[in-house]
Amino acid sequence: MIIIDDKYISDEVVEEQFVCNLSACKGACCVAGDCGAPLDKDETKTLKKIYPKIKSYLRQEGIDEIERTGTNTTDKEYGYVTPIVNKGICAYASIDEHGIVGCGIEKAYNDGVVDFKKPISCHLYPIRIKKYESFEAVNYDRWDICKPACKNGRSLKVPVYRFLKDAIIRKYGTEFYEVLDKIATKKY
């Protein structure tokens, strides 16, 4: 385990290898699961604010669900989450001409329409963060649908934390990432 400030980082975050392979998984992480993507309280406010700007990037089923349930819902385990359509696909998902599911929010961000990339839980995946009273546990989440990403990561020799460099910096800052990289490079 690596400890930086009040963050307890599982060794798997630096030992395991991972690079998304969307041509293999087709964006299954936006479709599978018991609930939508976990959100923090600030993200719920952001989604409400940007919804009118991103609406044109979403599928009609997603729009219908958001307008029926709101820009976020709640889950017993995760708290605030994105709405899902028919107990499956994220309401904010879009599907491209190749059948690959992606994030409508991220597409709007990439087009310069909004300054919010996507929920941090999505950006950080396969890292999941669990907050406790005095620390945060930063863990690698194993999911069968990500087997192609694990294989791709091993082939390219890219550790999880390096694949997620931008997301980690977004969440914890550049200095945190540099410390993590220095420890990981020495330790592993």
Coordinates of C-alpha atoms in Angstrom, one line a residue:
M1 CA 0.0 0.0 0.0
I2 CA 1.1 3.5 -0.8
I3 CA 0.1 6.4 1.5
I4 CA 0.2 9.9 0.3
D5 CA -1.4 12.5 2.7
D6 CA -4.8 10.9 3.7
K7 CA -5.0 8.8 0.5
Y8 CA -4.4 5.0 0.9
I9 CA -3.5 3.7 -2.6
S10 CA -3.8 0.0 -3.3
D11 CA -0.6 -1.6 -4.7
E12 CA -2.8 -2.8 -7.6
V13 CA -3.1 0.8 -8.8
V14 CA 0.6 0.7 -9.7
E15 CA 1.1 -3.1 -10.2
E16 CA -1.8 -3.8 -12.6
Q17 CA -1.7 -2.7 -16.2
F18 CA -4.7 -1.2 -18.1
V19 CA -5.5 0.7 -21.3
C20 CA -9.1 0.9 -22.5
N21 CA -9.8 -1.0 -25.7
L22 CA -13.1 0.5 -26.9
S23 CA -13.1 -1.5 -30.1
A24 CA -13.2 -4.7 -28.0
C25 CA -15.5 -3.7 -25.1
K26 CA -17.7 -1.1 -27.0
G27 CA -17.9 1.1 -23.9
A28 CA -19.6 -1.5 -21.8
C29 CA -18.8 0.3 -18.6
C30 CA -21.4 2.9 -19.6
V31 CA -24.0 0.2 -20.0
A32 CA -23.3 -2.5 -17.4
G33 CA -23.8 -2.3 -13.7
D34 CA -26.5 -1.9 -11.1
C35 CA -26.6 1.9 -11.1
G36 CA -25.3 5.0 -12.8
A37 CA -21.9 6.5 -12.3
P38 CA -21.2 7.8 -8.8
L39 CA -21.3 11.6 -8.4
D40 CA -20.1 14.0 -5.7
K41 CA -22.4 16.7 -4.5
D42 CA -20.8 19.4 -6.7
E43 CA -21.2 17.3 -9.8
T44 CA -24.9 17.1 -9.2
K45 CA -25.1 20.9 -9.3
T46 CA -22.8 21.0 -12.4
L47 CA -25.0 18.4 -14.3
K48 CA -28.1 20.5 -13.5
K49 CA -26.4 23.6 -14.8
I50 CA -24.9 22.1 -18.0
Y51 CA -27.8 19.9 -19.0
P52 CA -29.4 22.3 -21.4
K53 CA -26.0 22.7 -23.2
I54 CA -25.3 18.9 -23.5
K55 CA -28.9 17.8 -24.2
S56 CA -28.2 17.7 -28.0
Y57 CA -25.4 15.2 -27.4
L58 CA -27.6 12.7 -25.7
R59 CA -29.9 9.9 -27.0
Q60 CA -33.6 10.5 -26.8
E61 CA -34.0 7.7 -24.3
G62 CA -31.4 9.4 -22.1
I63 CA -33.2 12.8 -22.4
D64 CA -36.5 11.2 -21.5
E65 CA -35.0 9.5 -18.4
I66 CA -33.3 12.7 -17.2
E67 CA -36.5 14.7 -17.7
R68 CA -38.4 12.1 -15.8
T69 CA -36.0 11.5 -12.9
G70 CA -33.7 14.5 -12.9
T71 CA -30.1 15.1 -13.8
N72 CA -29.1 12.6 -11.0
T73 CA -30.7 10.0 -8.9
T74 CA -29.5 8.2 -5.7
D75 CA -28.3 4.7 -5.0
K76 CA -28.2 3.0 -1.5
E77 CA -24.5 2.1 -1.9
Y78 CA -23.0 5.1 -3.9
G79 CA -25.3 8.0 -3.0
Y80 CA -25.7 10.4 -5.9
V81 CA -25.4 8.7 -9.3
T82 CA -26.2 9.4 -13.0
P83 CA -29.7 8.2 -14.1
I84 CA -29.8 5.0 -16.2
V85 CA -32.2 3.9 -18.9
N86 CA -34.1 0.6 -18.4
K87 CA -31.7 -0.6 -15.6
G88 CA -28.8 -0.4 -18.0
I89 CA -27.2 2.3 -20.1
C90 CA -26.3 5.7 -18.6
A91 CA -28.7 8.5 -19.5
Y92 CA -25.7 10.6 -20.5
A93 CA -24.4 8.0 -23.0
S94 CA -24.1 8.4 -26.7
I95 CA -23.5 5.7 -29.3
D96 CA -21.4 6.3 -32.3
E97 CA -21.7 4.9 -35.9
H98 CA -19.5 1.9 -34.8
G99 CA -21.8 1.0 -31.9
I100 CA -19.3 2.2 -29.3
V101 CA -20.9 3.8 -26.3
G102 CA -19.3 7.0 -25.1
C103 CA -20.1 10.0 -22.9
G104 CA -22.3 12.7 -24.3
I105 CA -20.9 15.1 -21.7
E106 CA -17.4 14.4 -22.8
K107 CA -18.3 15.0 -26.4
A108 CA -19.8 18.4 -25.5
Y109 CA -16.6 19.1 -23.5
N110 CA -14.4 18.1 -26.5
D111 CA -16.4 20.4 -28.7
G112 CA -15.9 23.3 -26.3
V113 CA -19.6 23.5 -25.3
V114 CA -19.0 22.9 -21.6
D115 CA -15.9 23.0 -19.3
F116 CA -16.9 19.8 -17.4
K117 CA -15.3 16.7 -18.9
K118 CA -17.4 14.0 -17.3
P119 CA -18.0 12.7 -13.8
I120 CA -14.7 12.1 -12.0
S121 CA -15.7 8.5 -11.2
C122 CA -15.9 7.8 -14.9
H123 CA -12.7 9.6 -15.7
L124 CA -10.9 7.7 -12.9
Y125 CA -12.2 4.2 -13.9
P126 CA -10.9 1.5 -13.1
I127 CA -9.9 3.3 -9.9
R128 CA -12.7 3.6 -7.3
I129 CA -12.4 5.9 -4.3
K130 CA -14.1 5.2 -1.0
K131 CA -14.2 8.0 1.5
Y132 CA -13.9 7.2 5.2
E133 CA -13.9 9.6 8.1
S134 CA -10.2 10.3 8.1
F135 CA -8.9 8.9 4.8
E136 CA -9.7 7.9 1.2
A137 CA -9.1 4.4 -0.1
V138 CA -8.0 4.5 -3.7
N139 CA -8.5 1.0 -5.2
Y140 CA -8.3 -0.8 -8.5
D141 CA -11.7 -2.2 -9.4
R142 CA -11.7 -5.5 -11.4
W143 CA -14.6 -6.0 -13.8
D144 CA -14.9 -8.8 -16.3
I145 CA -16.0 -6.4 -19.0
C146 CA -12.5 -4.8 -18.8
K147 CA -10.5 -7.9 -19.6
P148 CA -9.6 -6.4 -23.1
A149 CA -8.3 -3.3 -21.3
C150 CA -6.1 -5.4 -19.0
K151 CA -4.8 -7.4 -21.9
N152 CA -4.1 -4.2 -23.8
G153 CA -2.4 -2.6 -20.8
R154 CA -0.1 -5.7 -20.4
S155 CA 0.8 -5.6 -24.1
L156 CA 1.6 -1.9 -23.9
K157 CA 3.1 -2.2 -20.3
V158 CA 1.1 0.7 -19.0
P159 CA 0.2 0.7 -15.2
V160 CA -3.3 1.7 -14.2
Y161 CA -2.1 5.0 -12.6
R162 CA -0.2 6.0 -15.7
F163 CA -3.2 5.3 -17.9
L164 CA -5.2 7.5 -15.6
K165 CA -2.6 10.3 -15.2
D166 CA -4.9 13.1 -16.4
A167 CA -7.8 11.9 -14.2
I168 CA -5.6 11.5 -11.1
I169 CA -4.2 15.0 -11.7
R170 CA -7.8 16.3 -12.1
K171 CA -8.8 14.7 -8.8
Y172 CA -5.7 15.2 -6.6
G173 CA -3.4 17.6 -8.5
T174 CA 0.0 17.4 -10.2
E175 CA 2.1 17.3 -7.1
F176 CA 0.1 14.2 -5.9
Y177 CA 0.6 12.4 -9.2
E178 CA 4.3 13.2 -9.3
V179 CA 4.8 11.8 -5.7
L180 CA 2.8 8.7 -6.7
D181 CA 4.9 8.2 -9.9
K182 CA 8.1 8.7 -7.9
I183 CA 7.1 6.1 -5.3
A184 CA 5.8 3.7 -7.9
T185 CA 8.9 3.9 -10.0
K186 CA 11.2 3.2 -7.1
K187 CA 9.0 0.5 -5.5
Y188 CA 8.0 -1.4 -8.5

